[in-house]
Coordinates of C-alpha atoms and ligand atoms in Angstrom, one line a residue:
X1 CA 5.5 -18.3 40.9
X2 CA 7.1 -21.0 43.0
X3 CA 4.8 -23.2 45.0
X4 CA 4.1 -22.5 48.6
X5 CA 6.2 -23.8 51.5
X6 CA 5.6 -27.1 53.3
X7 CA 7.5 -28.1 56.4
X8 CA 9.5 -30.8 54.7
X9 CA 10.7 -28.7 51.8
X10 CA 14.0 -26.9 51.9
X11 CA 13.7 -23.5 53.6
X12 CA 16.0 -21.9 51.1
X13 CA 15.1 -23.5 47.7
X14 CA 11.8 -25.2 48.4
X15 CA 12.9 -28.6 47.1
X16 CA 10.7 -31.4 48.7
X17 CA 12.0 -34.2 51.0
X18 CA 14.6 -32.1 52.7
X19 CA 16.4 -33.2 55.9
X20 CA 15.8 -31.6 59.3
X21 CA 18.5 -29.7 61.2
X22 CA 20.0 -32.2 63.7
X23 CA 19.8 -29.9 66.7
X24 CA 16.5 -28.0 66.5
X25 CA 14.7 -30.5 64.2
X26 CA 12.7 -27.5 63.0
X27 CA 14.3 -26.3 59.8
X28 CA 14.8 -28.5 56.7
X29 CA 17.5 -28.4 54.0
X30 CA 17.9 -30.2 50.7
X31 CA 21.7 -29.9 50.7
X32 CA 24.8 -28.6 52.5
X33 CA 24.7 -25.6 50.2
X34 CA 21.3 -24.5 51.3
X35 CA 22.1 -25.2 54.9
X36 CA 25.1 -23.0 54.7
X37 CA 23.0 -20.3 53.0
X38 CA 20.7 -20.2 56.0
X39 CA 23.4 -20.7 58.6
X40 CA 24.1 -17.1 59.7
X41 CA 20.4 -16.5 60.4
X42 CA 19.6 -20.0 61.6
X43 CA 22.4 -20.2 64.2
X44 CA 21.0 -17.1 66.0
X45 CA 18.0 -19.2 67.3
X46 CA 18.7 -22.9 66.6
X47 CA 20.0 -23.7 70.1
X48 CA 17.5 -21.7 72.1
X49 CA 14.7 -22.9 69.9
X50 CA 15.7 -26.6 70.5
X51 CA 15.6 -25.9 74.3
X52 CA 12.1 -24.4 74.4
X53 CA 10.1 -25.4 77.5
X54 CA 7.0 -26.6 75.8
X55 CA 5.2 -27.3 79.1
X56 CA 4.8 -23.5 79.6
X57 CA 2.9 -22.9 76.4
X58 CA -0.6 -21.5 76.6
X59 CA -3.4 -23.9 76.0
X60 CA -5.5 -24.3 72.9
X61 CA -8.3 -22.7 74.8
X62 CA -6.5 -19.4 74.8
X63 CA -8.9 -17.7 72.5
X64 CA -10.8 -14.4 72.6
X65 CA -14.6 -14.5 72.8
X66 CA -16.5 -14.6 69.5
X67 CA -16.8 -11.2 67.8
X68 CA -19.9 -9.7 66.2
X69 CA -19.1 -11.8 63.1
X70 CA -18.9 -15.0 65.0
X71 CA -15.1 -15.2 64.5
X72 CA -12.8 -16.2 67.3
X73 CA -9.5 -14.4 66.9
X74 CA -6.5 -15.8 68.6
X75 CA -3.9 -13.2 69.1
X76 CA -1.0 -12.7 71.5
X77 CA -1.5 -10.1 74.2
X78 CA 1.0 -7.7 72.7
X79 CA -0.5 -4.5 74.1
X80 CA 1.7 -4.2 77.2
X81 CA 4.8 -4.2 74.9
X82 CA 3.5 -2.0 72.1
X83 CA 2.3 1.2 74.0
X84 CA -1.1 0.9 72.4
X85 CA 0.4 1.9 69.1
X86 CA 0.9 -1.6 67.8
X87 CA 0.9 -2.5 64.2
X88 CA 0.4 -6.1 63.1
X89 CA 1.9 -7.1 59.8
X90 CA 1.0 -10.5 58.3
X91 CA 3.9 -11.8 56.2
X92 CA 2.4 -13.9 53.4
X93 CA 5.2 -13.7 50.9
X94 CA 8.9 -14.0 51.3
X95 CA 10.3 -11.4 48.9
X96 CA 13.9 -12.6 49.2
X97 CA 13.1 -16.2 48.3
X98 CA 10.2 -15.2 46.0
X99 CA 7.9 -17.6 47.7
X100 CA 4.3 -17.5 48.9
X101 CA 3.8 -18.9 52.4
X102 CA 1.2 -21.6 53.2
X103 CA 0.8 -20.2 56.7
X104 CA 1.3 -16.5 57.5
X105 CA 3.7 -15.2 60.1
X106 CA 2.8 -12.0 61.9
X107 CA 5.1 -9.4 63.4
X108 CA 3.8 -6.8 65.7
X109 CA 5.7 -3.7 66.6
X110 CA 5.2 -0.1 67.7
X111 CA 4.2 1.8 64.6
X112 CA 5.7 5.0 66.1
X113 CA 9.0 3.5 67.1
X114 CA 11.1 5.9 65.0
X115 CA 9.7 8.9 66.9
X116 CA 8.6 7.7 70.4
X117 CA 12.1 7.2 71.8
X118 CA 12.1 3.4 71.5
X119 CA 15.5 1.9 71.9
X120 CA 17.1 0.2 68.9
X121 CA 16.2 -3.5 68.7
X122 CA 19.6 -5.2 68.9
X123 CA 18.1 -8.7 68.1
X124 CA 16.9 -7.4 64.8
X125 CA 20.1 -5.6 64.2
X126 CA 21.9 -8.9 64.7
X127 CA 19.7 -10.5 62.1
X128 CA 20.2 -7.7 59.5
X129 CA 23.9 -7.5 59.8
X130 CA 24.1 -11.0 58.4
X131 CA 23.7 -9.3 55.0
X132 CA 25.5 -6.3 53.6
X133 CA 23.6 -3.3 52.4
X134 CA 21.0 -0.8 53.7
X135 CA 18.7 -1.9 56.5
X136 CA 15.8 -0.2 58.2
X137 CA 16.4 1.0 61.7
X138 CA 14.2 -1.3 63.8
X139 CA 13.4 -0.2 67.4
X140 CA 11.3 -1.2 70.3
X141 CA 9.9 -4.7 71.2
X142 CA 8.8 -6.8 68.2
X143 CA 6.6 -9.9 68.6
X144 CA 6.4 -12.6 66.0
X145 CA 3.8 -15.4 65.9
X146 CA 2.4 -17.9 63.5
X147 CA -1.1 -18.0 62.0
X148 CA -2.9 -20.8 60.3
X149 CA -3.4 -20.2 56.6
X150 CA -2.5 -17.1 54.6
X151 CA -5.9 -15.5 54.1
X152 CA -6.2 -11.8 54.4
X153 CA -7.1 -12.0 58.0
X154 CA -6.3 -15.4 59.6
X155 CA -8.0 -16.2 62.9
X156 CA -6.1 -19.1 64.4
X157 CA -2.6 -19.0 65.9
X158 CA -0.1 -21.8 65.5
X159 CA 3.4 -22.6 66.9
X160 CA 6.2 -20.7 65.2
X161 CA 9.1 -22.7 63.8
X162 CA 12.5 -22.1 62.4
X163 CA 11.1 -21.7 58.8
X164 CA 9.0 -18.8 60.2
X165 CA 12.2 -17.4 61.7
X166 CA 13.8 -17.3 58.2
X167 CA 10.7 -15.5 56.8
X168 CA 10.7 -13.0 59.6
X169 CA 14.5 -12.4 59.2
X170 CA 14.0 -11.9 55.4
X171 CA 11.2 -9.4 56.2
X172 CA 13.5 -7.4 58.4
X173 CA 16.4 -7.6 55.9
X174 CA 14.3 -6.7 52.8
X175 CA 12.2 -4.0 54.4
X176 CA 12.7 -0.7 52.6
X177 CA 15.5 -1.9 50.4
X178 CA 13.8 -1.3 47.0
X179 CA 15.1 -4.6 45.5
X180 CA 13.1 -6.9 43.3
X181 CA 12.5 -10.7 43.6
X182 CA 11.8 -12.5 40.4
X183 CA 9.3 -15.3 40.4
X184 CA 10.3 -18.1 38.0
X185 CA 7.4 -17.3 35.8
X186 CA 4.8 -14.5 36.0
X187 CA 1.2 -15.4 36.8
X188 CA -0.9 -16.9 34.0
X189 CA -3.3 -14.8 32.0
X190 CA -1.3 -11.6 32.4
X191 CA 0.4 -9.5 29.8
X192 CA 4.0 -10.4 29.7
X193 CA 7.1 -8.5 28.8
X194 CA 10.4 -10.1 27.8
X195 CA 13.3 -8.7 29.7
X196 CA 16.8 -9.8 30.8
X197 CA 18.3 -10.6 34.1
X198 CA 22.0 -9.7 34.2
X199 CA 23.3 -12.3 36.6
X200 CA 26.0 -11.3 39.1
X201 CA 29.0 -13.5 39.8
X202 CA 27.3 -15.2 42.7
X203 CA 24.2 -16.3 40.6
X204 CA 26.4 -17.3 37.7
X205 CA 28.9 -19.4 39.7
X206 CA 26.6 -20.9 42.3
X207 CA 23.6 -21.7 40.1
X208 CA 25.2 -22.0 36.7
X209 CA 23.1 -19.2 35.4
X210 CA 23.9 -17.5 32.1
X211 CA 25.5 -14.1 32.2
X212 CA 22.4 -12.7 30.4
X213 CA 19.3 -14.6 31.2
X214 CA 15.9 -14.3 29.3
X215 CA 13.1 -13.6 31.7
X216 CA 9.4 -12.8 31.5
X217 CA 7.7 -10.2 33.7
X218 CA 4.1 -9.1 33.9
X219 CA 3.2 -5.6 32.9
X220 CA 2.2 -5.0 36.6
X221 CA 5.7 -5.8 37.8
X222 CA 7.1 -3.3 40.3
X223 CA 9.9 -2.5 37.9
X224 CA 7.5 -0.4 35.8
X225 CA 6.6 1.7 38.8
X226 CA 9.9 1.9 40.7
X227 CA 13.2 1.7 38.9
X228 CA 16.4 3.3 37.8
X229 CA 17.4 4.1 34.2
X230 CA 20.5 4.2 32.0
X231 CA 21.6 7.6 30.6
X232 CA 23.6 5.9 27.9
X233 CA 20.9 3.6 26.5
X234 CA 18.4 6.5 26.6
X235 CA 20.8 8.7 24.6
X236 CA 21.2 6.0 21.9
X237 CA 17.4 5.6 21.6
X238 CA 16.8 2.5 23.7
X239 CA 15.5 3.7 27.0
X240 CA 15.4 1.0 29.7
X241 CA 14.3 0.5 33.3
X242 CA 16.7 -1.3 35.7
X243 CA 16.3 -2.8 39.1
X244 CA 18.6 -4.7 41.4
X245 CA 17.6 -8.1 42.8
X246 CA 17.7 -9.5 46.3
X247 CA 21.0 -11.4 46.9
X248 CA 20.5 -15.1 47.2
X249 CA 21.2 -16.3 50.7
X250 CA 23.4 -19.1 49.4
X251 CA 26.0 -16.6 48.2
X252 CA 25.1 -13.4 50.0
X253 CA 27.6 -14.2 52.7
X254 CA 29.9 -16.6 50.8
X255 CA 33.5 -16.0 51.5
X256 CA 34.4 -18.8 49.2
X257 CA 37.3 -17.1 47.5
X258 CA 38.0 -20.0 45.3
X259 CA 34.6 -20.2 43.7
X260 CA 34.5 -16.5 43.1
X261 CA 38.1 -16.0 42.2
X262 CA 38.7 -13.6 45.1
X263 CA 36.0 -11.3 43.8
X264 CA 32.7 -10.4 45.5
X265 CA 29.7 -12.6 44.5
X266 CA 27.8 -9.3 44.2
X267 CA 30.1 -8.3 41.3
X268 CA 28.2 -7.3 38.2
X269 CA 30.4 -5.0 36.1
X270 CA 28.0 -5.0 33.2
X271 CA 25.2 -3.5 35.3
X272 CA 27.7 -1.0 36.7
X273 CA 28.8 0.3 33.3
X274 CA 25.2 0.5 32.2
X275 CA 24.7 3.2 34.8
X276 CA 27.6 5.6 34.0
X277 CA 26.5 9.2 34.3
X278 CA 26.7 11.2 31.0
X279 CA 24.9 14.3 32.3
X280 CA 27.6 17.1 31.8
X281 CA 25.8 19.3 34.4
X282 CA 25.6 16.5 37.0
X283 CA 26.8 17.6 40.5
X284 CA 28.6 15.3 42.8
X285 CA 26.7 14.5 46.0
X286 CA 28.6 12.0 48.0
X287 CA 25.9 11.8 50.7
X288 CA 23.5 10.4 48.2
X289 CA 26.2 8.2 46.6
X290 CA 26.2 10.4 43.5
X291 CA 29.7 10.7 41.9
X292 CA 28.9 12.8 38.9
X293 CA 30.0 12.7 35.3
X294 CA 31.6 9.5 34.0
X295 CA 30.9 7.5 37.2
X296 CA 28.1 5.1 38.2
X297 CA 26.3 6.0 41.4
X298 CA 27.6 4.1 44.4
X299 CA 24.8 1.6 44.6
X300 CA 25.9 0.5 41.2
X301 CA 29.5 0.1 42.2
X302 CA 29.3 -2.0 45.4
X303 CA 27.1 -4.9 46.4
X304 CA 25.3 -4.6 43.0
X305 CA 24.0 -8.2 42.6
X306 CA 21.9 -9.5 39.8
X307 CA 19.9 -6.9 37.9
X308 CA 16.7 -6.9 35.9
X309 CA 16.5 -4.8 32.7
X310 CA 13.4 -4.1 30.6
X311 CA 12.6 -1.7 27.8
X312 CA 10.5 1.3 28.7
X313 CA 8.4 0.8 25.6
X314 CA 7.8 -2.9 26.8
X315 CA 9.0 -4.3 23.5
X316 CA 11.1 -7.5 23.9
X317 CA 14.6 -7.1 25.2
X318 CA 16.6 -10.2 24.4
X319 CA 19.7 -11.5 26.1
X320 CA 21.8 -10.5 23.0
X321 CA 20.4 -7.0 23.1
X322 CA 21.3 -6.6 26.7
X323 CA 24.8 -8.0 26.0
X324 CA 25.3 -5.5 23.2
X325 CA 24.1 -2.6 25.3
X326 CA 26.3 -3.5 28.2
X327 CA 29.4 -4.1 26.0
X328 CA 28.8 -0.7 24.3
X329 CA 28.6 1.1 27.6
X330 CA 31.6 -0.8 29.0
X331 CA 34.0 -0.6 26.1
X332 CA 32.9 2.3 23.9
X333 CA 31.1 4.8 26.1
X334 CA 33.4 4.2 29.1
X335 CA 36.5 4.9 26.9
X336 CA 35.0 8.2 25.6
X337 CA 34.2 9.3 29.2
X338 CA 37.7 8.2 30.4
X339 CA 39.3 10.4 27.7
X340 CA 37.4 13.5 29.1
X341 CA 38.8 13.0 32.5
X342 CA 42.4 12.7 31.3
X343 CA 42.9 8.9 31.4
X344 CA 44.5 9.0 27.9
X345 CA 47.2 11.5 28.8
X346 CA 49.4 12.9 27.4
X347 CA 46.5 13.3 24.9
X348 CA 44.7 16.5 25.9
X349 CA 41.3 15.5 27.4
X350 CA 38.5 15.8 24.9
X351 CA 35.5 18.0 25.8
X352 CA 32.3 16.5 27.3
X353 CA 30.3 17.6 24.3
X354 CA 32.7 15.8 21.9
X355 CA 32.4 12.6 24.1
X356 CA 28.6 12.9 24.0
X357 CA 28.6 13.3 20.2
X358 CA 30.4 9.9 20.1
X359 CA 27.7 8.2 22.2
X360 CA 24.9 8.1 19.8
X361 CA 22.7 5.7 17.7
X362 CA 25.1 5.4 14.7
X363 CA 28.0 4.4 16.9
X364 CA 25.8 1.8 18.6
X365 CA 24.7 0.4 15.2
X366 CA 28.3 0.1 14.2
X367 CA 29.0 -1.6 17.6
X368 CA 26.0 -4.0 17.1
X369 CA 26.9 -5.2 13.6
X370 CA 30.6 -5.6 14.6
X371 CA 29.6 -7.8 17.6
X372 CA 27.3 -9.8 15.4
X373 CA 30.1 -10.3 12.8
X374 CA 32.5 -11.4 15.5
X375 CA 30.0 -14.0 16.8
X376 CA 29.4 -15.4 13.3
X377 CA 33.2 -15.6 12.8
X378 CA 33.2 -17.8 15.9
X379 CA 30.5 -20.0 14.3
X380 CA 27.8 -18.7 16.6
X381 CA 24.3 -17.7 15.5
X382 CA 22.9 -14.3 16.4
X383 CA 19.1 -14.6 15.8
X384 CA 18.2 -11.2 17.3
X385 CA 17.5 -8.1 15.2
X386 CA 19.0 -4.8 16.1
X387 CA 16.8 -3.5 18.9
X388 CA 15.7 -0.5 16.8
X389 CA 13.8 -3.0 14.6
X390 CA 12.0 -4.9 17.3
Ligands
ZN401 ZN1 17.7 -26.3 49.1
ZN402 ZN1 18.6 -25.9 63.8

């Protein structure tokens, strides 16, 4: 896990000795790239933050009396805004940036806002529209404030800064999205599973990441509890779990057509083809993004982003395994499915059952050894065994 944030480290990538924003002097960036990554969120508050009237702030003595455990809690008087149904959520981890926070930021909101007639919160909507994809429908007043430390229940308040604003924004943007963040390495002393991160165009081009990247996850990782699966790899005897990752802010909004060759930085065709539907009984359900036989569901077609893949049996999945599985789905299985829907006319479309009979363990074995041979012919070494042997 990356280390915690300190105020002079880059808000986006956490590199130390970053430079402060010229205007608000509150957010730090290591580079133009990271500054640009934060820009759409930062610009919403930079100017008004730099014009804060500090003379009107409450004094340090603004504390509540000691409670029965001799603790003096400082908390903003949020009650008039929250209709007595307030919920305080301490943010101690930024899921988008995969980073633990040194000091917590709290947000308080009406916990009944979806049913009590609260008006949509247009400020939060402005924040969440800086990133494509599904976003929670935030309503009613929302109050954010800083706390000292990131214990379970911090007592003391502190001034909020533009780094906190980034964390609050990421909280709103990531809430309810079911995406995963990947710490650079799982905590020590835990059982680890080798998996693969299939990097989307944005992560490949902007961070020079390999297409198929070896990663380690702990057995307690969320992917083992909440995930999607691949029909095709299950059918050939290698069931996997898949999960999409949070888009990195540095490319999430990049319209840098040159760097991405006029494609979307979210583009991840390999992950798309891994999720082709091969259930012959599958019904289309457009409201749920489900397009039926031979198609990947809509969340695997647009704004896909990088994707984590692990084996369900927790045996190691190596980059070369993932590459072979993706290539098999993309160039073998996809062609069989395309034939059934008439893409090889004038040839009469083959039946779904014939296509299914061609998507099986033996054809994957043939595919695997052919790929290995092609690599060797190019002088490359393949040091992975066929995944059935692992
Ligand atoms: Zn940075
Ligand atoms: Zn600023």
